[in-house]
Amino acid sequence: MSVLAETLRKHSSLSEKRIAKVAAAYKPFPTKHNQLLVRKGDVAKYLYFVEKGYLRVFVTDASGNQFTRFLIEEGMEGTAFPSFISQKISSASVQCVGKAEVLRISYDELQKLYQAVPEFERLYRKIIEMAYVSSIHRIETLISMNARERYLQLLKEKPKWFQQLPANVIAEYLGITKETLSRLKSTK
Amino acid sequence: MSVLAETLRKHSSLSEKRIAKVAAAYKPFPTKHNQLLVRKGDVAKYLYFVEKGYLRVFVTDASGNQFTRFLIEEGMEGTAFPSFISQKISSASVQCVGKAEVLRISYDELQKLYQAVPEFERLYRKIIEMAYVSSIHRIETLISMNARERYLQLLKEKPKWFQQLPANVIAEYLGITKETLSRLKSTK
DNA sequence: CTTAGCTGTTGATAAATGTCAACAAAATCA
DNA sequence: TGATTTTGTTGACATTTATCAACAGCTAAG
């Protein structure tokens, strides 16, 4: 049983038949190590569901520094969202963190799925709501906490990330340099 | 004609009749100078639409410092969103900035409105999507720019705010102190 | 009008975080 | 496996931003 089907079951009251229909619309997409799924300047044509591993959504500044906007973990879906919903070019890139297994559905397929499975639209709304709430949480963290507080909060909320993700990705997500993160770890 | 009706017309293809129906569901709510609409610890029972002025959504830390999570300007709606959608107690407060004119709709009324005007649910989804996109933009700004860059960006994107809002509210929104903002202004 | 509070500015200083460089350890790939 | 690249750590130092304090101007209330 795919992680996707389980996730659908958990977050909706769709019938098994409809779960199967939705799940079938997402196609496995084979990826390589650190593969870029959306490149800055592209239009994000697909929504990605993570079966295993992590995706990172990041932006770069003029000096080439990278900043991780979001980390998408197993059982979550995402893409360069502002580009995806507007179907305009993306300012962000999406990349596998190491090895990842993903499914994907195109923007057009997703629209068709709304027609074919009306309840799915409400589920999609819920997914967006959850994503929005988590982004609000992120904003609060960023405006109200210093680096150490953010680090400790993430350690508490997402302990797995520290085992499974390279430190520089975590640092980018926290909005600090990898050197600062390294020092926070050691002075615990 | 209310700002609300205009906004509905602009962002949806609802008929005039349905616009009237939706607009009628939002009730004027008289406010006083700096009135608190949602208090930390309350459940956010209402969604607020701003006809005039600004609302601020803010959190406080242990030392009593305030941090402005969002500013809701004329023609926008908002509330302590995580609390509103879950109907659980809010970690944030919502307050008028000075004098403001607002309309509001209760959580229950909103659910009824979905039933009565099905197209409204899609509109609501779009509103959430837009809010989500703008929160993503905020996150990027916060993780990738320093205080001066954030200040200059906001000055460019929201020049009105600097005329209409007190500097300490802007500073809280930028995630800096009012002293730092004052210095950024003078060293332009 | 006058007093008390709020708002914004400036200075001195401290604290937090970034930058750059060197190096060690680990992972990847040919 | 061995070579090469990536990742993580540490130190010295620079920069950014916060904190604390003083004060001036404005505003609102009695």
Short mmCIF file of C-alpha atoms (C1' of nucleotides) in Angstrom, two decimals:
data_model
loop_
_atom_site.label_atom_id
_atom_site.label_comp_id
_atom_site.label_asym_id
_atom_site.label_seq_id
_atom_site.Cartn_x
_atom_site.Cartn_y
_atom_site.Cartn_z
CA MET A 1 0.00 0.00 0.00
CA SER A 2 1.37 3.37 -0.99
CA VAL A 3 2.02 6.11 1.52
CA LEU A 4 -0.23 8.27 -0.65
CA ALA A 5 -3.26 6.02 -0.30
CA GLU A 6 -2.74 5.81 3.46
CA THR A 7 -2.49 9.56 3.69
CA LEU A 8 -5.66 10.09 1.69
CA ARG A 9 -7.49 7.66 3.93
CA LYS A 10 -6.27 9.44 7.02
CA HIS A 11 -7.20 12.95 5.93
CA SER A 12 -10.49 12.43 4.19
CA SER A 13 -13.61 10.34 4.19
CA LEU A 14 -13.26 9.37 0.55
CA SER A 15 -14.44 5.88 -0.39
CA GLU A 16 -11.82 3.23 -1.18
CA LYS A 17 -12.82 3.47 -4.80
CA ARG A 18 -12.20 7.19 -4.91
CA ILE A 19 -8.97 6.89 -2.99
CA ALA A 20 -7.83 4.43 -5.62
CA LYS A 21 -8.86 6.84 -8.35
CA VAL A 22 -7.03 9.75 -6.81
CA ALA A 23 -3.96 7.67 -6.00
CA ALA A 24 -3.85 6.36 -9.57
CA ALA A 25 -3.68 9.90 -10.89
CA TYR A 26 -0.32 10.42 -9.19
CA LYS A 27 2.42 8.77 -11.24
CA PRO A 28 5.74 7.47 -9.89
CA PHE A 29 8.54 9.72 -11.05
CA PRO A 30 12.02 8.22 -10.80
CA THR A 31 14.63 10.60 -9.44
CA LYS A 32 18.38 10.70 -9.14
CA HIS A 33 20.43 11.81 -6.17
CA ASN A 34 19.77 15.52 -5.50
CA GLN A 35 17.78 15.83 -8.69
CA LEU A 36 16.20 19.18 -9.45
CA LEU A 37 12.45 18.79 -10.00
CA VAL A 38 11.68 22.46 -10.59
CA ARG A 39 14.30 24.94 -11.69
CA LYS A 40 14.07 28.64 -10.93
CA GLY A 41 12.65 30.21 -14.09
CA ASP A 42 10.54 27.15 -14.95
CA VAL A 43 6.83 26.91 -14.45
CA ALA A 44 6.05 24.35 -11.75
CA LYS A 45 3.92 21.95 -13.77
CA TYR A 46 3.67 19.20 -11.18
CA LEU A 47 2.62 18.72 -7.62
CA TYR A 48 4.88 16.17 -5.90
CA PHE A 49 3.95 13.68 -3.24
CA VAL A 50 6.86 12.30 -1.19
CA GLU A 51 6.74 8.53 -0.69
CA LYS A 52 10.20 8.40 0.85
CA GLY A 53 12.88 10.94 1.69
CA TYR A 54 12.63 14.71 1.47
CA LEU A 55 12.26 17.49 -1.04
CA ARG A 56 13.50 20.98 -0.43
CA VAL A 57 12.08 24.16 -1.91
CA PHE A 58 14.72 26.85 -1.99
CA VAL A 59 15.54 30.28 -3.34
CA THR A 60 18.92 31.77 -4.11
CA ASP A 61 20.12 35.34 -3.67
CA ALA A 62 22.38 37.41 -5.91
CA SER A 63 25.53 35.97 -4.27
CA GLY A 64 24.35 32.41 -4.84
CA ASN A 65 23.44 31.70 -1.23
CA GLN A 66 20.61 29.20 -0.91
CA PHE A 67 17.67 29.51 1.46
CA THR A 68 15.31 26.63 2.12
CA ARG A 69 11.74 27.87 2.06
CA PHE A 70 10.20 24.50 2.89
CA LEU A 71 11.12 20.91 3.53
CA ILE A 72 8.59 18.38 2.32
CA GLU A 73 8.80 15.13 4.21
CA GLU A 74 7.40 11.66 3.66
CA GLY A 75 3.62 11.70 3.38
CA MET A 76 3.48 15.39 2.43
CA GLU A 77 3.07 16.99 -0.92
CA GLY A 78 4.34 20.20 -2.36
CA THR A 79 6.04 22.05 -5.15
CA ALA A 80 7.01 25.64 -5.93
CA PHE A 81 3.53 26.59 -4.90
CA PRO A 82 3.14 30.20 -6.07
CA SER A 83 4.26 29.11 -9.54
CA PHE A 84 2.07 26.02 -9.52
CA ILE A 85 -1.18 27.75 -8.70
CA SER A 86 -0.56 30.67 -11.03
CA GLN A 87 1.21 28.59 -13.71
CA LYS A 88 3.76 31.39 -14.00
CA ILE A 89 7.53 31.10 -13.78
CA SER A 90 8.95 30.15 -10.45
CA SER A 91 11.37 32.14 -8.33
CA ALA A 92 12.13 29.00 -6.35
CA SER A 93 13.63 25.61 -7.16
CA VAL A 94 12.60 22.19 -5.90
CA GLN A 95 15.18 19.48 -5.35
CA CYS A 96 15.44 16.00 -3.89
CA VAL A 97 17.52 15.86 -0.73
CA GLY A 98 19.77 12.91 -1.55
CA LYS A 99 17.66 9.99 -2.65
CA ALA A 100 13.89 10.41 -2.68
CA GLU A 101 10.89 8.53 -4.02
CA VAL A 102 8.15 10.75 -5.35
CA LEU A 103 4.84 10.61 -7.16
CA ARG A 104 3.62 13.52 -9.20
CA ILE A 105 0.47 14.88 -10.76
CA SER A 106 0.34 17.60 -13.38
CA TYR A 107 -1.58 20.83 -12.97
CA ASP A 108 -3.99 19.76 -15.73
CA GLU A 109 -4.53 16.32 -14.26
CA LEU A 110 -5.28 17.91 -10.93
CA GLN A 111 -7.99 20.09 -12.47
CA LYS A 112 -9.49 17.00 -14.08
CA LEU A 113 -9.40 15.23 -10.76
CA TYR A 114 -11.51 17.99 -9.21
CA GLN A 115 -14.14 17.29 -11.85
CA ALA A 116 -13.96 13.52 -11.53
CA VAL A 117 -13.87 13.45 -7.73
CA PRO A 118 -15.61 16.55 -6.35
CA GLU A 119 -14.87 15.66 -2.72
CA PHE A 120 -11.21 15.85 -3.63
CA GLU A 121 -11.49 19.58 -4.04
CA ARG A 122 -12.49 19.93 -0.41
CA LEU A 123 -9.61 17.69 0.59
CA TYR A 124 -7.27 19.85 -1.46
CA ARG A 125 -8.62 22.91 0.33
CA LYS A 126 -7.84 21.26 3.64
CA ILE A 127 -4.34 20.47 2.48
CA ILE A 128 -3.80 24.11 1.55
CA GLU A 129 -5.23 25.21 4.87
CA MET A 130 -2.83 22.97 6.73
CA ALA A 131 0.07 24.21 4.65
CA TYR A 132 -1.00 27.78 5.34
CA VAL A 133 -1.21 27.17 9.06
CA SER A 134 2.23 25.65 9.09
CA SER A 135 3.60 28.61 7.15
CA ILE A 136 2.08 30.96 9.74
CA HIS A 137 3.85 28.98 12.41
CA ARG A 138 7.08 29.37 10.49
CA ILE A 139 6.63 33.14 10.20
CA GLU A 140 6.00 33.47 13.93
CA THR A 141 9.10 31.48 14.67
CA LEU A 142 11.19 33.61 12.34
CA ILE A 143 10.00 36.98 13.64
CA SER A 144 9.87 36.18 17.33
CA MET A 145 12.75 33.81 18.11
CA ASN A 146 16.51 34.00 17.89
CA ALA A 147 18.66 31.31 16.27
CA ARG A 148 19.04 29.22 19.42
CA GLU A 149 15.31 29.26 20.16
CA ARG A 150 14.47 28.31 16.61
CA TYR A 151 17.02 25.50 16.73
CA LEU A 152 15.66 24.11 19.99
CA GLN A 153 12.08 24.32 18.75
CA LEU A 154 12.89 22.45 15.56
CA LEU A 155 14.85 19.85 17.51
CA LYS A 156 11.74 19.29 19.60
CA GLU A 157 9.22 19.36 16.75
CA LYS A 158 11.20 17.52 14.11
CA PRO A 159 13.88 15.39 15.80
CA LYS A 160 13.97 13.06 12.80
CA TRP A 161 15.12 15.85 10.52
CA PHE A 162 18.36 16.10 12.46
CA GLN A 163 19.06 12.43 11.87
CA GLN A 164 17.97 12.30 8.26
CA LEU A 165 18.94 15.62 6.73
CA PRO A 166 22.36 17.17 6.19
CA ALA A 167 23.12 20.00 8.58
CA ASN A 168 23.42 22.64 5.89
CA VAL A 169 19.85 21.97 4.77
CA ILE A 170 18.62 22.33 8.35
CA ALA A 171 20.63 25.53 8.73
CA GLU A 172 19.13 27.01 5.57
CA TYR A 173 15.68 26.10 6.81
CA LEU A 174 16.36 27.81 10.14
CA GLY A 175 17.62 30.88 8.33
CA ILE A 176 21.14 30.67 9.76
CA THR A 177 24.56 29.62 8.46
CA LYS A 178 25.85 26.09 8.86
CA GLU A 179 28.64 27.44 11.10
CA THR A 180 26.12 28.97 13.49
CA LEU A 181 24.12 25.74 13.57
CA SER A 182 27.26 23.77 14.29
CA ARG A 183 28.05 26.05 17.24
CA LEU A 184 24.50 25.86 18.58
CA LYS A 185 24.75 22.09 18.60
CA SER A 186 28.03 22.03 20.51
CA THR A 187 27.06 24.61 23.16
CA LYS A 188 23.70 22.85 23.71
CA MET B 1 -21.19 50.15 -2.36
CA SER B 2 -19.18 48.34 0.26
CA VAL B 3 -15.51 47.51 -0.22
CA LEU B 4 -16.51 43.90 0.44
CA ALA B 5 -18.95 43.71 -2.48
CA GLU B 6 -16.37 45.27 -4.79
CA THR B 7 -13.76 42.81 -3.65
CA LEU B 8 -16.06 39.85 -4.19
CA ARG B 9 -16.84 41.08 -7.67
CA LYS B 10 -13.19 41.47 -8.47
CA HIS B 11 -12.10 38.04 -7.29
CA SER B 12 -14.93 35.83 -8.41
CA SER B 13 -17.53 35.35 -11.09
CA LEU B 14 -20.40 35.22 -8.63
CA SER B 15 -23.68 36.73 -9.81
CA GLU B 16 -24.80 40.04 -8.33
CA LYS B 17 -27.46 38.22 -6.40
CA ARG B 18 -24.94 35.88 -4.80
CA ILE B 19 -22.53 38.69 -4.11
CA ALA B 20 -25.34 40.43 -2.27
CA LYS B 21 -26.06 37.25 -0.34
CA VAL B 22 -22.46 36.75 0.67
CA ALA B 23 -21.97 40.43 1.50
CA ALA B 24 -25.10 40.39 3.65
CA ALA B 25 -23.70 37.58 5.74
CA TYR B 26 -20.87 39.83 6.93
CA LYS B 27 -22.13 42.15 9.66
CA PRO B 28 -20.69 45.56 10.56
CA PHE B 29 -18.89 45.38 13.87
CA PRO B 30 -18.25 48.75 15.54
CA THR B 31 -14.78 49.09 17.03
CA LYS B 32 -12.99 51.49 19.33
CA HIS B 33 -9.47 52.87 18.98
CA ASN B 34 -6.97 49.97 19.16
CA GLN B 35 -9.70 47.53 20.14
CA LEU B 36 -8.76 43.89 20.62
CA LEU B 37 -10.91 41.66 18.42
CA VAL B 38 -9.31 38.36 19.39
CA ARG B 39 -7.40 37.90 22.61
CA LYS B 40 -4.67 35.30 23.02
CA GLY B 41 -6.34 32.36 24.74
CA ASP B 42 -9.71 32.98 23.06
CA VAL B 43 -11.07 30.96 20.17
CA ALA B 44 -11.21 33.11 17.04
CA LYS B 45 -14.93 32.91 16.33
CA TYR B 46 -15.03 35.48 13.55
CA LEU B 47 -13.41 36.20 10.25
CA TYR B 48 -12.93 39.97 9.81
CA PHE B 49 -13.12 41.95 6.62
CA VAL B 50 -11.45 45.37 6.72
CA GLU B 51 -13.52 48.15 5.16
CA LYS B 52 -11.17 50.87 6.36
CA GLY B 53 -7.93 51.01 8.31
CA TYR B 54 -5.80 48.08 9.42
CA LEU B 55 -5.88 45.10 11.72
CA ARG B 56 -2.78 43.56 13.16
CA VAL B 57 -2.35 39.93 14.17
CA PHE B 58 0.38 39.63 16.77
CA VAL B 59 1.96 37.26 19.24
CA THR B 60 3.80 38.07 22.45
CA ASP B 61 6.81 36.37 23.98
CA ALA B 62 7.55 35.65 27.63
CA SER B 63 9.04 39.13 28.16
CA GLY B 64 5.95 40.80 26.73
CA ASN B 65 7.52 41.79 23.42
CA GLN B 66 5.00 41.92 20.61
CA PHE B 67 5.54 40.55 17.12
CA THR B 68 3.20 41.35 14.27
CA ARG B 69 2.47 38.19 12.32
CA PHE B 70 0.26 39.91 9.73
CA LEU B 71 -1.17 43.28 8.83
CA ILE B 72 -4.61 43.14 7.25
CA GLU B 73 -5.32 46.17 5.11
CA GLU B 74 -8.43 47.60 3.52
CA GLY B 75 -10.12 45.11 1.23
CA MET B 76 -8.50 42.10 2.90
CA GLU B 77 -9.89 39.68 5.42
CA GLY B 78 -8.30 37.79 8.20
CA THR B 79 -8.29 36.69 11.79
CA ALA B 80 -6.16 34.48 14.03
CA PHE B 81 -6.33 31.90 11.31
CA PRO B 82 -4.99 28.71 12.92
CA SER B 83 -7.50 29.19 15.73
CA PHE B 84 -10.33 30.05 13.37
CA ILE B 85 -10.05 26.97 11.17
CA SER B 86 -9.48 24.57 14.05
CA GLN B 87 -11.83 26.42 16.47
CA LYS B 88 -9.22 25.93 19.16
CA ILE B 89 -7.69 28.58 21.41
CA SER B 90 -5.51 31.15 19.77
CA SER B 91 -1.86 31.85 20.48
CA ALA B 92 -2.22 35.18 18.70
CA SER B 93 -4.27 38.32 19.26
CA VAL B 94 -6.00 40.51 16.70
CA GLN B 95 -6.27 44.26 17.21
CA CYS B 96 -7.39 47.35 15.35
CA VAL B 97 -4.53 49.69 14.51
CA GLY B 98 -6.00 52.97 15.66
CA LYS B 99 -9.45 53.44 14.18
CA ALA B 100 -10.75 50.75 11.82
CA GLU B 101 -14.04 49.80 10.22
CA VAL B 102 -14.65 46.09 9.98
CA LEU B 103 -17.28 43.56 9.01
CA ARG B 104 -17.30 40.11 10.46
CA ILE B 105 -18.77 36.68 9.88
CA SER B 106 -18.85 33.87 12.40
CA TYR B 107 -17.35 30.45 11.81
CA ASP B 108 -20.82 28.89 11.83
CA GLU B 109 -22.25 31.45 9.42
CA LEU B 110 -19.35 30.81 7.09
CA GLN B 111 -20.11 27.08 7.04
CA LYS B 112 -23.74 27.89 6.25
CA LEU B 113 -22.63 30.18 3.48
CA TYR B 114 -20.74 27.30 1.86
CA GLN B 115 -23.99 25.37 1.75
CA ALA B 116 -26.07 28.28 0.53
CA VAL B 117 -23.58 29.48 -2.08
CA PRO B 118 -21.45 26.56 -3.25
CA GLU B 119 -19.33 28.73 -5.56
CA PHE B 120 -18.29 30.62 -2.47
CA GLU B 121 -16.34 27.64 -1.27
CA ARG B 122 -14.16 27.83 -4.34
CA LEU B 123 -13.72 31.56 -3.78
CA TYR B 124 -12.76 30.88 -0.19
CA ARG B 125 -10.21 28.36 -1.41
CA LYS B 126 -8.73 31.01 -3.68
CA ILE B 127 -8.57 33.46 -0.80
CA ILE B 128 -6.68 30.92 1.28
CA GLU B 129 -4.39 30.20 -1.64
CA MET B 130 -3.58 33.88 -2.00
CA ALA B 131 -2.99 34.21 1.70
CA TYR B 132 -0.74 31.16 1.58
CA VAL B 133 1.24 32.57 -1.33
CA SER B 134 1.73 35.83 0.49
CA SER B 135 2.87 33.99 3.61
CA ILE B 136 5.42 32.11 1.49
CA HIS B 137 6.70 35.44 0.25
CA ARG B 138 7.00 36.62 3.83
CA ILE B 139 8.97 33.52 4.84
CA GLU B 140 11.39 33.99 1.96
CA THR B 141 11.91 37.58 2.91
CA LEU B 142 12.58 36.66 6.52
CA ILE B 143 15.04 33.85 5.82
CA SER B 144 16.92 35.44 2.96
CA MET B 145 17.15 39.17 3.64
CA ASN B 146 18.70 41.32 6.33
CA ALA B 147 16.87 44.15 8.08
CA ARG B 148 17.79 46.81 5.51
CA GLU B 149 16.77 44.65 2.56
CA ARG B 150 13.45 43.80 4.19
CA TYR B 151 12.85 47.45 4.96
CA LEU B 152 13.58 48.54 1.39
CA GLN B 153 11.40 45.80 -0.05
CA LEU B 154 8.46 46.74 2.15
CA LEU B 155 8.94 50.42 1.33
CA LYS B 156 8.67 49.48 -2.33
CA GLU B 157 5.79 47.02 -2.00
CA LYS B 158 3.71 48.85 0.60
CA PRO B 159 4.62 52.56 0.57
CA LYS B 160 1.22 53.42 2.02
CA TRP B 161 1.93 51.48 5.16
CA PHE B 162 4.71 53.88 6.04
CA GLN B 163 2.31 56.81 5.84
CA GLN B 164 -0.61 55.17 7.57
CA LEU B 165 0.86 52.96 10.26
CA PRO B 166 2.91 53.87 13.34
CA ALA B 167 6.58 52.98 13.01
CA ASN B 168 6.59 50.48 15.84
CA VAL B 169 3.92 48.40 14.08
CA ILE B 170 6.00 48.39 10.88
CA ALA B 171 9.09 47.43 12.89
CA GLU B 172 7.29 44.52 14.53
CA TYR B 173 6.13 43.35 11.13
CA LEU B 174 9.66 43.50 9.77
CA GLY B 175 10.91 41.56 12.77
CA ILE B 176 13.20 44.35 14.01
CA THR B 177 13.12 46.88 16.84
CA LYS B 178 11.75 50.38 16.39
CA GLU B 179 15.24 51.77 17.03
CA THR B 180 16.71 49.76 14.18
CA LEU B 181 13.90 50.87 11.87
CA SER B 182 14.47 54.48 12.84
CA ARG B 183 18.15 54.14 11.96
CA LEU B 184 17.43 52.44 8.66
CA LYS B 185 15.19 55.34 7.72
CA SER B 186 17.81 57.96 8.50
CA THR B 187 20.74 56.24 6.78
CA LYS B 188 18.59 55.59 3.68
"C1'" DC C 1 -3.60 75.02 29.37
"C1'" DT C 2 -1.06 71.53 31.33
"C1'" DT C 3 0.30 67.12 32.55
"C1'" DA C 4 1.03 62.53 31.41
"C1'" DG C 5 1.72 59.33 28.21
"C1'" DC C 6 2.92 57.74 23.71
"C1'" DT C 7 6.09 57.90 19.55
"C1'" DG C 8 10.22 58.42 17.37
"C1'" DT C 9 15.19 59.63 17.46
"C1'" DT C 10 19.94 59.22 18.84
"C1'" DG C 11 24.07 57.51 21.37
"C1'" DA C 12 26.81 54.06 23.77
"C1'" DT C 13 27.42 49.52 24.35
"C1'" DA C 14 26.55 44.52 24.28
"C1'" DA C 15 25.06 40.42 22.17
"C1'" DA C 16 24.07 37.61 18.27
"C1'" DT C 17 25.23 36.05 13.97
"C1'" DG C 18 27.87 36.13 9.63
"C1'" DT C 19 32.18 35.72 7.00
"C1'" DC C 20 36.41 33.78 5.84
"C1'" DA C 21 39.84 30.37 6.35
"C1'" DA C 22 41.74 26.02 7.62
"C1'" DC C 23 41.11 21.48 8.31
"C1'" DA C 24 39.02 16.82 9.46
"C1'" DA C 25 35.63 13.44 8.43
"C1'" DA C 26 32.42 11.30 5.55
"C1'" DA C 27 30.14 10.21 1.34
"C1'" DT C 28 30.19 9.44 -3.58
"C1'" DC C 29 31.79 7.94 -7.80
"C1'" DA C 30 34.94 6.37 -11.32
"C1'" DT D 1 39.68 0.83 -3.61
"C1'" DG D 2 41.30 5.25 -4.13
"C1'" DA D 3 40.47 9.82 -5.53
"C1'" DT D 4 37.56 13.58 -5.26
"C1'" DT D 5 34.02 16.11 -3.65
"C1'" DT D 6 30.90 17.24 -0.07
"C1'" DT D 7 29.90 18.02 4.76
"C1'" DG D 8 30.84 19.49 9.36
"C1'" DT D 9 33.77 21.72 12.86
"C1'" DT D 10 36.46 25.33 14.89
"C1'" DG D 11 38.88 29.85 15.35
"C1'" DA D 12 39.49 34.79 14.55
"C1'" DC D 13 37.31 38.59 13.34
"C1'" DA D 14 33.69 41.73 11.23
"C1'" DT D 15 29.10 43.13 10.89
"C1'" DT D 16 24.48 43.46 12.13
"C1'" DT D 17 21.08 44.13 15.31
"C1'" DA D 18 19.37 44.49 20.11
"C1'" DT D 19 19.36 46.70 24.49
"C1'" DC D 20 19.28 50.41 27.59
"C1'" DA D 21 19.03 55.17 28.48
"C1'" DA D 22 18.07 59.89 27.59
"C1'" DC D 23 15.37 63.13 25.43
"C1'" DA D 24 12.27 65.87 22.19
"C1'" DG D 25 7.86 66.36 19.97
"C1'" DC D 26 3.24 65.27 19.71
"C1'" DT D 27 -1.34 63.91 21.43
"C1'" DA D 28 -5.07 63.15 24.39
"C1'" DA D 29 -7.50 63.87 28.71
"C1'" DG D 30 -8.66 66.30 32.59
#
